[in-house]
Short mmCIF file of C-alpha atoms in Angstrom, two decimals:
data_model
loop_
_atom_site.label_atom_id
_atom_site.label_comp_id
_atom_site.label_asym_id
_atom_site.label_seq_id
_atom_site.Cartn_x
_atom_site.Cartn_y
_atom_site.Cartn_z
CA UNK A 1 112.93 127.09 93.88
CA UNK A 2 111.62 123.57 93.22
CA UNK A 3 113.34 120.81 95.18
CA UNK A 4 114.95 118.21 92.95
CA UNK A 5 113.94 114.72 94.05
CA UNK A 6 116.43 111.93 93.34
CA UNK A 7 116.25 108.30 94.41
CA UNK A 8 119.57 107.14 95.87
CA UNK A 9 120.88 103.67 96.67
CA UNK A 10 117.59 102.79 98.35
CA UNK A 11 114.84 105.33 97.92
CA UNK A 12 114.43 109.07 98.31
CA UNK A 13 115.43 110.53 101.68
CA UNK A 14 115.47 114.06 103.04
CA UNK A 15 115.25 115.98 106.30
CA UNK A 16 111.68 116.28 107.61
CA UNK A 17 110.44 119.86 107.32
CA UNK A 18 113.26 120.82 104.96
CA UNK A 19 112.89 118.93 101.68
CA UNK A 20 110.79 116.10 103.16
CA UNK A 21 107.49 117.98 103.21
CA UNK A 22 103.84 117.21 102.55
CA UNK A 23 104.11 118.87 99.14
CA UNK A 24 107.21 116.93 98.11
CA UNK A 25 105.77 113.62 99.33
CA UNK A 26 102.67 114.43 97.25
CA UNK A 27 104.90 115.07 94.23
CA UNK A 28 106.64 111.70 94.61
CA UNK A 29 103.25 110.04 95.16
CA UNK A 30 101.98 111.65 91.95
CA UNK A 31 104.97 110.31 90.02
CA UNK A 32 104.31 106.87 91.51
CA UNK A 33 100.62 107.06 90.59
CA UNK A 34 101.34 108.09 87.02
CA UNK A 35 103.78 105.18 86.65
CA UNK A 36 101.36 102.67 88.16
CA UNK A 37 98.55 103.75 85.84
CA UNK A 38 100.80 102.87 82.90
CA UNK A 39 101.17 99.33 84.25
CA UNK A 40 97.52 98.37 84.66
CA UNK A 41 93.93 99.33 83.93
CA UNK A 42 93.08 98.36 87.52
CA UNK A 43 96.16 99.64 89.43
CA UNK A 44 96.87 98.69 93.03
CA UNK A 45 99.31 100.11 95.58
CA UNK A 46 100.22 98.71 99.01
CA UNK A 47 101.58 101.30 101.44
CA UNK A 48 102.87 101.52 105.01
CA UNK A 49 105.02 103.83 107.12
CA UNK A 50 107.73 103.37 109.72
CA UNK A 51 108.08 104.78 113.25
CA UNK A 52 109.29 108.23 112.31
CA UNK A 53 107.73 111.60 113.08
CA UNK A 54 104.44 112.26 111.26
CA UNK A 55 104.52 108.95 109.41
CA UNK A 56 100.74 108.73 109.37
CA UNK A 57 100.39 112.26 107.98
CA UNK A 58 102.79 111.59 105.13
CA UNK A 59 101.15 108.24 104.38
CA UNK A 60 97.68 109.80 104.25
CA UNK A 61 99.05 112.48 101.92
CA UNK A 62 100.35 109.83 99.54
CA UNK A 63 97.12 107.81 99.78
CA UNK A 64 95.00 110.84 98.83
CA UNK A 65 97.13 111.36 95.75
CA UNK A 66 96.84 107.70 94.71
CA UNK A 67 93.07 107.78 95.20
CA UNK A 68 92.79 110.95 93.13
CA UNK A 69 94.34 109.03 90.24
CA UNK A 70 91.83 106.18 90.63
CA UNK A 71 94.21 103.69 92.22
CA UNK A 72 93.04 101.11 94.74
CA UNK A 73 95.10 101.31 97.93
CA UNK A 74 95.80 98.71 100.61
CA UNK A 75 97.30 100.36 103.68
CA UNK A 76 98.72 99.23 107.01
CA UNK A 77 97.32 100.96 110.08
CA UNK A 78 100.27 101.85 112.33
CA UNK A 79 103.96 101.46 111.66
CA UNK A 80 105.31 98.48 109.73
CA UNK A 81 108.70 97.24 108.54
CA UNK A 82 109.96 97.29 104.97
CA UNK A 83 109.85 93.46 104.65
CA UNK A 84 106.19 93.57 105.73
CA UNK A 85 105.31 95.95 102.89
CA UNK A 86 107.36 93.92 100.40
CA UNK A 87 105.47 90.76 101.41
CA UNK A 88 102.22 92.72 101.15
CA UNK A 89 103.02 93.96 97.66
CA UNK A 90 103.43 90.35 96.54
CA UNK A 91 100.43 88.96 98.44
CA UNK A 92 97.98 91.62 97.25
CA UNK A 93 99.36 91.56 93.68
CA UNK A 94 100.11 95.27 93.81
CA UNK A 95 101.69 97.13 90.93
CA UNK A 96 103.95 98.74 93.49
CA UNK A 97 104.59 98.80 97.23
CA UNK A 98 105.50 102.00 99.02
CA UNK A 99 107.24 102.29 102.40
CA UNK A 100 107.53 105.72 103.92
CA UNK A 101 110.81 105.17 105.73
CA UNK A 102 114.28 106.63 106.03
CA UNK A 103 115.59 103.24 107.11
CA UNK A 104 118.82 103.64 109.12
CA UNK A 105 119.18 107.40 108.60
CA UNK A 106 119.19 109.82 111.57
CA UNK A 107 115.82 110.63 113.23
CA UNK A 108 115.47 113.94 111.38
CA UNK A 109 115.06 112.15 108.05
CA UNK A 110 112.00 110.87 106.25
CA UNK A 111 112.00 108.66 103.20
CA UNK A 112 110.10 106.92 100.40
CA UNK A 113 111.00 103.41 99.17
CA UNK A 114 109.52 101.63 96.16
CA UNK A 115 108.80 97.89 96.16
CA UNK A 116 107.99 95.59 93.29
CA UNK A 117 105.11 93.12 93.07
CA UNK A 118 107.61 90.24 93.30
CA UNK A 119 108.23 91.20 96.94
CA UNK A 120 111.53 93.04 96.66
CA UNK A 121 112.90 96.46 95.70
CA UNK A 122 111.74 98.03 92.46
CA UNK A 123 114.53 97.52 89.94
CA UNK A 124 116.74 100.48 88.91
CA UNK A 125 115.28 101.07 85.44
CA UNK A 126 111.75 101.16 86.86
CA UNK A 127 112.80 103.53 89.66
CA UNK A 128 114.17 105.90 87.03
CA UNK A 129 110.85 105.74 85.18
CA UNK A 130 109.00 106.78 88.36
CA UNK A 131 111.50 109.55 89.06
CA UNK A 132 111.07 110.92 85.53
CA UNK A 133 107.30 111.24 86.11
CA UNK A 134 107.53 113.29 89.33
CA UNK A 135 105.81 116.63 88.62
CA UNK A 136 107.14 120.01 89.70
CA UNK A 137 103.87 120.88 91.44
CA UNK A 138 100.79 119.10 92.81
CA UNK A 139 97.51 121.01 92.87
CA UNK A 140 95.86 121.25 96.34
CA UNK A 141 92.70 119.49 95.15
CA UNK A 142 94.76 116.36 94.39
CA UNK A 143 95.47 116.07 98.13
CA UNK A 144 91.86 116.59 99.24
CA UNK A 145 90.35 113.14 98.66
CA UNK A 146 88.02 112.05 101.49
CA UNK A 147 89.53 108.91 103.06
CA UNK A 148 86.32 107.94 104.86
CA UNK A 149 84.47 107.87 101.58
CA UNK A 150 87.25 105.78 100.01
CA UNK A 151 87.02 103.28 102.88
CA UNK A 152 83.25 102.93 102.44
CA UNK A 153 83.67 102.47 98.69
CA UNK A 154 86.45 99.91 99.33
CA UNK A 155 88.82 101.87 97.14
CA UNK A 156 90.92 102.12 100.32
CA UNK A 157 91.37 98.90 102.32
CA UNK A 158 93.06 98.43 105.68
CA UNK A 159 95.30 95.35 106.03
CA UNK A 160 97.30 93.86 108.91
CA UNK A 161 100.79 93.42 107.47
CA UNK A 162 102.42 92.86 110.86
CA UNK A 163 100.21 89.87 111.76
CA UNK A 164 100.73 88.44 108.28
CA UNK A 165 104.49 88.72 108.75
CA UNK A 166 104.42 87.05 112.20
CA UNK A 167 102.34 84.22 110.73
CA UNK A 168 104.98 83.75 108.01
CA UNK A 169 107.73 83.50 110.63
CA UNK A 170 105.71 80.85 112.50
CA UNK A 171 105.19 78.91 109.29
CA UNK A 172 108.83 78.96 108.18
CA UNK A 173 110.72 78.44 111.44
CA UNK A 174 110.58 75.93 114.27
CA UNK A 175 109.92 78.59 116.88
CA UNK A 176 109.18 75.99 119.56
CA UNK A 177 112.57 74.30 119.10
CA UNK A 178 114.37 77.62 119.40
CA UNK A 179 112.35 78.48 122.50
CA UNK A 180 113.02 75.08 124.10
CA UNK A 181 116.71 74.98 123.13
CA UNK A 182 117.72 76.83 126.26
CA UNK A 183 119.25 79.64 124.25
CA UNK A 184 119.24 82.93 126.15
CA UNK A 185 118.49 85.49 123.46
CA UNK A 186 118.11 89.26 123.23
CA UNK A 187 116.61 91.61 120.65
CA UNK A 188 117.26 95.33 120.16
CA UNK A 189 114.79 96.95 117.72
CA UNK A 190 116.56 100.33 117.98
CA UNK A 191 113.03 101.80 118.38
CA UNK A 192 112.38 100.63 114.82
CA UNK A 193 109.33 99.17 113.15
CA UNK A 194 110.24 95.54 113.83
CA UNK A 195 109.80 96.07 117.57
CA UNK A 196 106.59 94.03 117.98
CA UNK A 197 107.39 90.95 115.89
CA UNK A 198 109.32 88.80 118.35
CA UNK A 199 107.33 89.59 121.50
CA UNK A 200 104.51 87.07 120.83
CA UNK A 201 106.96 84.48 119.49
CA UNK A 202 109.55 84.61 122.28
CA UNK A 203 107.95 86.18 125.36
CA UNK A 204 110.92 85.18 127.52
CA UNK A 205 113.47 86.94 125.34
CA UNK A 206 115.26 90.09 126.54
CA UNK A 207 113.94 93.15 124.67
CA UNK A 208 115.71 96.49 124.31
CA UNK A 209 114.33 99.64 122.68
CA UNK A 210 111.15 97.88 121.65
CA UNK A 211 108.82 100.76 122.27
CA UNK A 212 107.67 103.64 120.08
CA UNK A 213 110.05 106.59 120.10
CA UNK A 214 109.97 108.61 116.84
CA UNK A 215 113.15 110.44 117.88
CA UNK A 216 115.06 107.18 118.44
CA UNK A 217 116.58 108.93 121.50
CA UNK A 218 118.69 110.93 119.05
CA UNK A 219 120.46 107.82 117.71
CA UNK A 220 120.49 106.90 114.03
CA UNK A 221 118.85 103.44 113.98
CA UNK A 222 121.66 101.72 112.06
CA UNK A 223 122.66 98.36 113.61
CA UNK A 224 126.43 98.82 113.63
CA UNK A 225 128.71 98.40 116.64
CA UNK A 226 129.12 102.08 117.55
CA UNK A 227 125.32 102.56 117.67
CA UNK A 228 124.65 99.49 119.82
CA UNK A 229 126.67 100.25 122.95
CA UNK A 230 123.67 99.75 125.25
CA UNK A 231 123.09 96.28 123.82
CA UNK A 232 126.78 95.44 124.14
CA UNK A 233 126.80 96.61 127.77
CA UNK A 234 123.62 94.65 128.50
CA UNK A 235 125.16 91.42 127.16
CA UNK A 236 128.33 91.90 129.19
CA UNK A 237 126.42 92.75 132.36
CA UNK A 238 123.99 89.85 131.99
CA UNK A 239 126.78 87.36 131.38
CA UNK A 240 124.58 84.58 129.99
CA UNK A 241 123.22 85.89 126.66
CA UNK A 242 124.02 83.40 123.89
CA UNK A 243 123.28 85.74 120.99
CA UNK A 244 121.64 89.11 120.44
CA UNK A 245 119.93 90.41 117.32
CA UNK A 246 119.49 94.04 116.36
CA UNK A 247 117.55 95.53 113.45
CA UNK A 248 117.47 99.00 111.93
CA UNK A 249 114.69 101.57 111.67
CA UNK A 250 112.67 99.64 109.09
CA UNK A 251 113.95 96.18 110.17
CA UNK A 252 115.52 95.18 106.87
CA UNK A 253 119.10 95.24 108.19
CA UNK A 254 120.68 92.93 110.75
CA UNK A 255 123.17 93.46 113.55
CA UNK A 256 124.43 90.53 115.63
CA UNK A 257 126.33 90.05 118.90
CA UNK A 258 127.93 87.00 120.43
CA UNK A 259 128.14 85.75 124.01
CA UNK A 260 131.05 88.00 125.02
CA UNK A 261 129.37 91.14 123.69
CA UNK A 262 131.42 91.06 120.49
CA UNK A 263 129.84 92.55 117.37
CA UNK A 264 129.57 90.13 114.44
CA UNK A 265 129.69 91.95 111.12
CA UNK A 266 127.61 91.17 108.04
CA UNK A 267 130.45 89.36 106.26
CA UNK A 268 130.51 86.79 109.06
CA UNK A 269 126.70 86.59 109.06
CA UNK A 270 126.64 85.93 105.30
CA UNK A 271 129.29 83.21 105.71
CA UNK A 272 127.33 81.62 108.57
CA UNK A 273 124.15 81.60 106.51
CA UNK A 274 125.82 80.03 103.47
CA UNK A 275 127.55 77.44 105.67
CA UNK A 276 124.28 76.48 107.40
CA UNK A 277 122.13 76.36 104.29
CA UNK A 278 124.62 74.35 102.21
CA UNK A 279 126.29 72.02 104.74
CA UNK A 280 123.41 71.48 107.16
CA UNK A 281 120.29 72.07 105.05
CA UNK A 282 121.72 70.73 101.76
CA UNK A 283 120.56 73.78 99.81
CA UNK A 284 122.17 75.09 96.63
CA UNK A 285 122.13 78.19 94.48
CA UNK A 286 124.11 81.19 93.36
CA UNK A 287 125.44 83.81 95.79
CA UNK A 288 125.19 87.51 94.88
CA UNK A 289 127.03 90.04 97.03
CA UNK A 290 127.65 93.77 96.86
CA UNK A 291 131.07 95.19 96.04
CA UNK A 292 131.83 96.13 99.64
CA UNK A 293 131.57 92.53 100.86
CA UNK A 294 134.53 90.40 101.89
CA UNK A 295 136.43 88.27 99.32
CA UNK A 296 136.08 85.50 101.93
CA UNK A 297 132.54 84.98 100.60
CA UNK A 298 133.88 84.05 97.17
CA UNK A 299 136.27 81.65 98.92
CA UNK A 300 133.35 80.02 100.78
CA UNK A 301 131.43 79.70 97.51
CA UNK A 302 134.45 78.07 95.84
CA UNK A 303 134.67 75.60 98.74
CA UNK A 304 131.03 74.57 98.28
CA UNK A 305 131.03 74.75 94.49
CA UNK A 306 128.59 77.66 94.35
CA UNK A 307 128.54 80.30 91.61
CA UNK A 308 129.29 83.80 92.95
CA UNK A 309 128.75 87.25 91.49
CA UNK A 310 129.71 90.72 92.73
CA UNK A 311 127.38 93.64 91.93
CA UNK A 312 127.05 97.36 92.67
CA UNK A 313 126.00 98.46 96.16
CA UNK A 314 122.25 98.71 96.74
CA UNK A 315 119.97 95.73 97.14
CA UNK A 316 118.08 96.70 94.00
CA UNK A 317 121.14 95.42 92.09
CA UNK A 318 120.82 92.03 93.82
CA UNK A 319 117.05 91.57 93.63
CA UNK A 320 116.98 91.27 89.84
CA UNK A 321 119.16 88.16 90.00
CA UNK A 322 117.02 86.67 92.76
CA UNK A 323 113.90 86.74 90.61
CA UNK A 324 115.59 85.52 87.43
CA UNK A 325 118.05 82.88 88.70
CA UNK A 326 118.39 80.20 91.37
CA UNK A 327 119.94 82.33 94.10
CA UNK A 328 120.76 80.95 97.53
CA UNK A 329 121.69 84.27 99.13
CA UNK A 330 122.02 87.93 98.24
CA UNK A 331 123.77 90.24 100.68
CA UNK A 332 125.38 93.57 101.45
CA UNK A 333 128.02 94.76 103.90
CA UNK A 334 125.44 97.12 105.40
CA UNK A 335 123.47 94.23 106.92
CA UNK A 336 120.89 93.78 104.18
CA UNK A 337 120.63 90.07 103.39
CA UNK A 338 118.04 87.87 101.67
CA UNK A 339 117.90 84.10 101.35
CA UNK A 340 116.21 81.46 99.24
CA UNK A 341 112.74 80.44 100.42
CA UNK A 342 111.73 83.97 101.41
CA UNK A 343 110.94 87.10 99.40
CA UNK A 344 113.87 88.61 97.44
CA UNK A 345 114.18 91.32 100.06
CA UNK A 346 116.51 92.24 102.88
CA UNK A 347 115.05 91.15 106.20
CA UNK A 348 116.91 91.55 109.49
CA UNK A 349 114.51 89.54 111.65
CA UNK A 350 114.31 86.68 109.13
CA UNK A 351 118.11 86.42 108.97
CA UNK A 352 118.29 86.47 112.77
CA UNK A 353 115.79 83.62 112.93
CA UNK A 354 117.98 81.54 110.59
CA UNK A 355 121.02 82.12 112.80
CA UNK A 356 119.08 81.21 115.96
CA UNK A 357 117.70 78.12 114.25
CA UNK A 358 121.27 77.16 113.25
CA UNK A 359 122.36 77.45 116.88
CA UNK A 360 119.33 75.54 118.20
CA UNK A 361 119.49 72.72 115.65
CA UNK A 362 123.26 72.24 115.89
CA UNK A 363 123.46 72.68 119.64
CA UNK A 364 126.57 74.79 119.07
CA UNK A 365 127.50 78.24 120.27
CA UNK A 366 127.83 81.13 117.84
CA UNK A 367 131.59 81.17 118.45
CA UNK A 368 131.86 77.47 117.56
CA UNK A 369 129.90 78.00 114.35
CA UNK A 370 132.15 80.92 113.40
CA UNK A 371 135.16 78.66 114.01
CA UNK A 372 133.65 76.23 111.48
CA UNK A 373 133.53 79.09 108.99
CA UNK A 374 137.16 80.01 109.76
CA UNK A 375 138.24 76.45 109.03
CA UNK A 376 137.05 77.04 105.47
CA UNK A 377 137.99 80.68 104.75
CA UNK A 378 140.48 81.64 107.47
CA UNK A 379 140.03 84.06 110.36
CA UNK A 380 139.52 87.76 109.62
CA UNK A 381 138.21 91.01 111.07
CA UNK A 382 136.42 93.94 109.47
CA UNK A 383 135.46 97.50 110.38
CA UNK A 384 134.03 100.52 108.61
CA UNK A 385 134.70 104.18 109.24
CA UNK A 386 132.33 106.96 108.16
CA UNK A 387 134.00 110.31 107.46
CA UNK A 388 131.81 113.38 107.76
CA UNK A 389 133.80 115.76 105.58
CA UNK A 390 132.92 118.71 103.36
CA UNK A 391 131.85 118.08 99.80
CA UNK A 392 134.93 119.72 98.27
CA UNK A 393 137.35 117.40 100.08
CA UNK A 394 135.11 114.39 99.39
CA UNK A 395 135.15 115.05 95.65
CA UNK A 396 138.90 115.66 95.71
CA UNK A 397 139.42 112.22 97.33
CA UNK A 398 137.15 110.53 94.79
CA UNK A 399 139.00 112.21 91.92
CA UNK A 400 142.32 111.08 93.40
CA UNK A 401 140.97 107.53 93.46
CA UNK A 402 139.93 107.82 89.81
CA UNK A 403 143.36 109.19 88.86
CA UNK A 404 145.23 106.35 90.63
CA UNK A 405 146.93 108.78 93.00
CA UNK A 406 146.88 106.30 95.89
CA UNK A 407 149.56 103.69 95.21
CA UNK A 408 150.00 103.06 98.94
CA UNK A 409 148.49 103.98 102.28
CA UNK A 410 151.42 104.54 104.60
CA UNK A 411 153.42 101.30 104.51
CA UNK A 412 150.54 99.39 102.89
CA UNK A 413 151.36 99.02 99.20
CA UNK A 414 148.40 98.74 96.84
CA UNK A 415 148.64 95.50 94.83
CA UNK A 416 145.53 95.96 92.69
CA UNK A 417 142.37 98.06 92.51
CA UNK A 418 138.77 97.17 91.64
CA UNK A 419 136.21 99.84 90.71
CA UNK A 420 132.83 98.12 90.37
CA UNK A 421 131.24 100.65 92.75
CA UNK A 422 133.73 102.75 94.66
CA UNK A 423 137.42 101.87 94.93
CA UNK A 424 138.65 98.65 96.55
CA UNK A 425 142.40 98.59 97.13
CA UNK A 426 143.94 95.15 97.73
CA UNK A 427 146.87 95.19 100.16
CA UNK A 428 149.45 92.54 101.18
CA UNK A 429 148.49 89.52 103.33
CA UNK A 430 144.88 89.32 102.09
CA UNK A 431 144.03 92.75 103.53
CA UNK A 432 142.01 95.35 101.66
CA UNK A 433 140.62 98.86 102.07
CA UNK A 434 137.77 100.45 100.17
CA UNK A 435 136.73 104.08 99.66
CA UNK A 436 133.22 105.02 98.56
CA UNK A 437 130.78 107.91 99.06
CA UNK A 438 127.48 106.87 100.63
CA UNK A 439 124.46 106.71 98.35
CA UNK A 440 122.04 107.71 101.14
CA UNK A 441 124.03 110.02 103.45
CA UNK A 442 126.53 112.92 103.14
CA UNK A 443 129.51 110.81 104.24
CA UNK A 444 132.56 109.11 102.77
CA UNK A 445 132.91 105.49 103.85
CA UNK A 446 136.17 103.62 104.40
CA UNK A 447 135.99 99.83 104.73
CA UNK A 448 138.89 97.60 105.79
CA UNK A 449 139.60 93.90 106.36
CA UNK A 450 142.68 92.13 107.75
CA UNK A 451 143.62 89.10 109.84
CA UNK A 452 143.10 90.87 113.19
CA UNK A 453 141.31 93.93 114.55
CA UNK A 454 144.49 95.82 115.45
CA UNK A 455 145.62 95.63 111.83
CA UNK A 456 142.17 96.66 110.55
CA UNK A 457 142.17 99.79 112.70
CA UNK A 458 145.73 100.61 111.67
CA UNK A 459 144.72 100.37 108.00
CA UNK A 460 141.67 102.61 108.58
CA UNK A 461 143.71 105.21 110.45
CA UNK A 462 146.50 105.20 107.86
CA UNK A 463 144.04 105.44 104.97
CA UNK A 464 142.15 108.32 106.57
CA UNK A 465 145.42 110.17 107.20
CA UNK A 466 146.57 109.61 103.60
CA UNK A 467 143.41 110.78 101.87
CA UNK A 468 142.68 113.82 104.07
CA UNK A 469 146.17 115.33 104.13
CA UNK A 470 146.55 118.56 102.18
#
């Protein structure tokens, strides 16, 4: 039976050795090659892979397919982050960029992301075009191209995307001021492909999980609180860390911790970024956020007179606006955020640098800066729960949402519902809860926001109980 290959919220992902095989990667590469050849008479692809098992093998498989179709290939030797490949696609004027990565998924997964020549994700209609060209089979001879010959003929060219990225960080940030500010900083790469970026820039920084481990010590490299317990414990034990940054497996998502070891979610990070760029840097522009983001962002935009738009989940739905309009920030609840002055791409390290620069330039603690945000939008807390349930129950819950079965969750009466992408139920006292199946994993996500953490957890627990009861 032929495996069906579908691109989800952000690329194609599958378990290595199951559906993520050499043959299936070759099939996706063939679809990519056929699409690229329609775009140009002299097609170019930039490609790199992340830290996962057999990344080089899968990359070489894809390269051989591209070369077979007469495409010039620029490749990164060794693992690289998604933002590095996106920057490379733009710099080398590629028709497409390819990152072999499963991002934040568990270690058993491999993946394949498509990047546009503007330096961000390939837009949804183009992704569908590539998907439609994926063949059912790839002949063995298509995967037999001699790479050494291609290198000599300069049809295959090695590039150093990591050094180029580090140079861009140096150019765009006052690294020396951050280093001399006295800030005690930490960075947890979660064994991901951003692990080498900050070492030459901040040699005195505390580094966690910044070495190569394709198994990620069994931990899915997603920078959310429950996955970052070692970083939290390190901050609390050290006692003098001012802020800690974490990035996911391909370094396009951000996680952040404050001085007390408290996790700072993406809603707060987005608000901090907008506040800094508008109030302190006098920047302007539209703000685009995914459906799962806090309504507090719209309130911040109203305060500063910024246009705001909510879109479907998946950064590919944000990137289109960033290339067509004057956009200050585009962001997602999952930690994927992009800002004006950089590529229209999520970038965890870049966002962390902006936050550290904010702290260094203002001379204020992260807590003080968050208090400034609260003065504008009010204090709030947020958490997300991921339910690993069987497909039958998951579909039953989604159908119940569609049929307006849930008019309350325990004592929390539903005041209104939005259905842009998933189901967001607005509750009394500015609280809300959202239900949505993941686009990249077999889970059902529940998101909740309220004035304090106790209330958030009560809403999550009550919602889970309501939707799973038979």
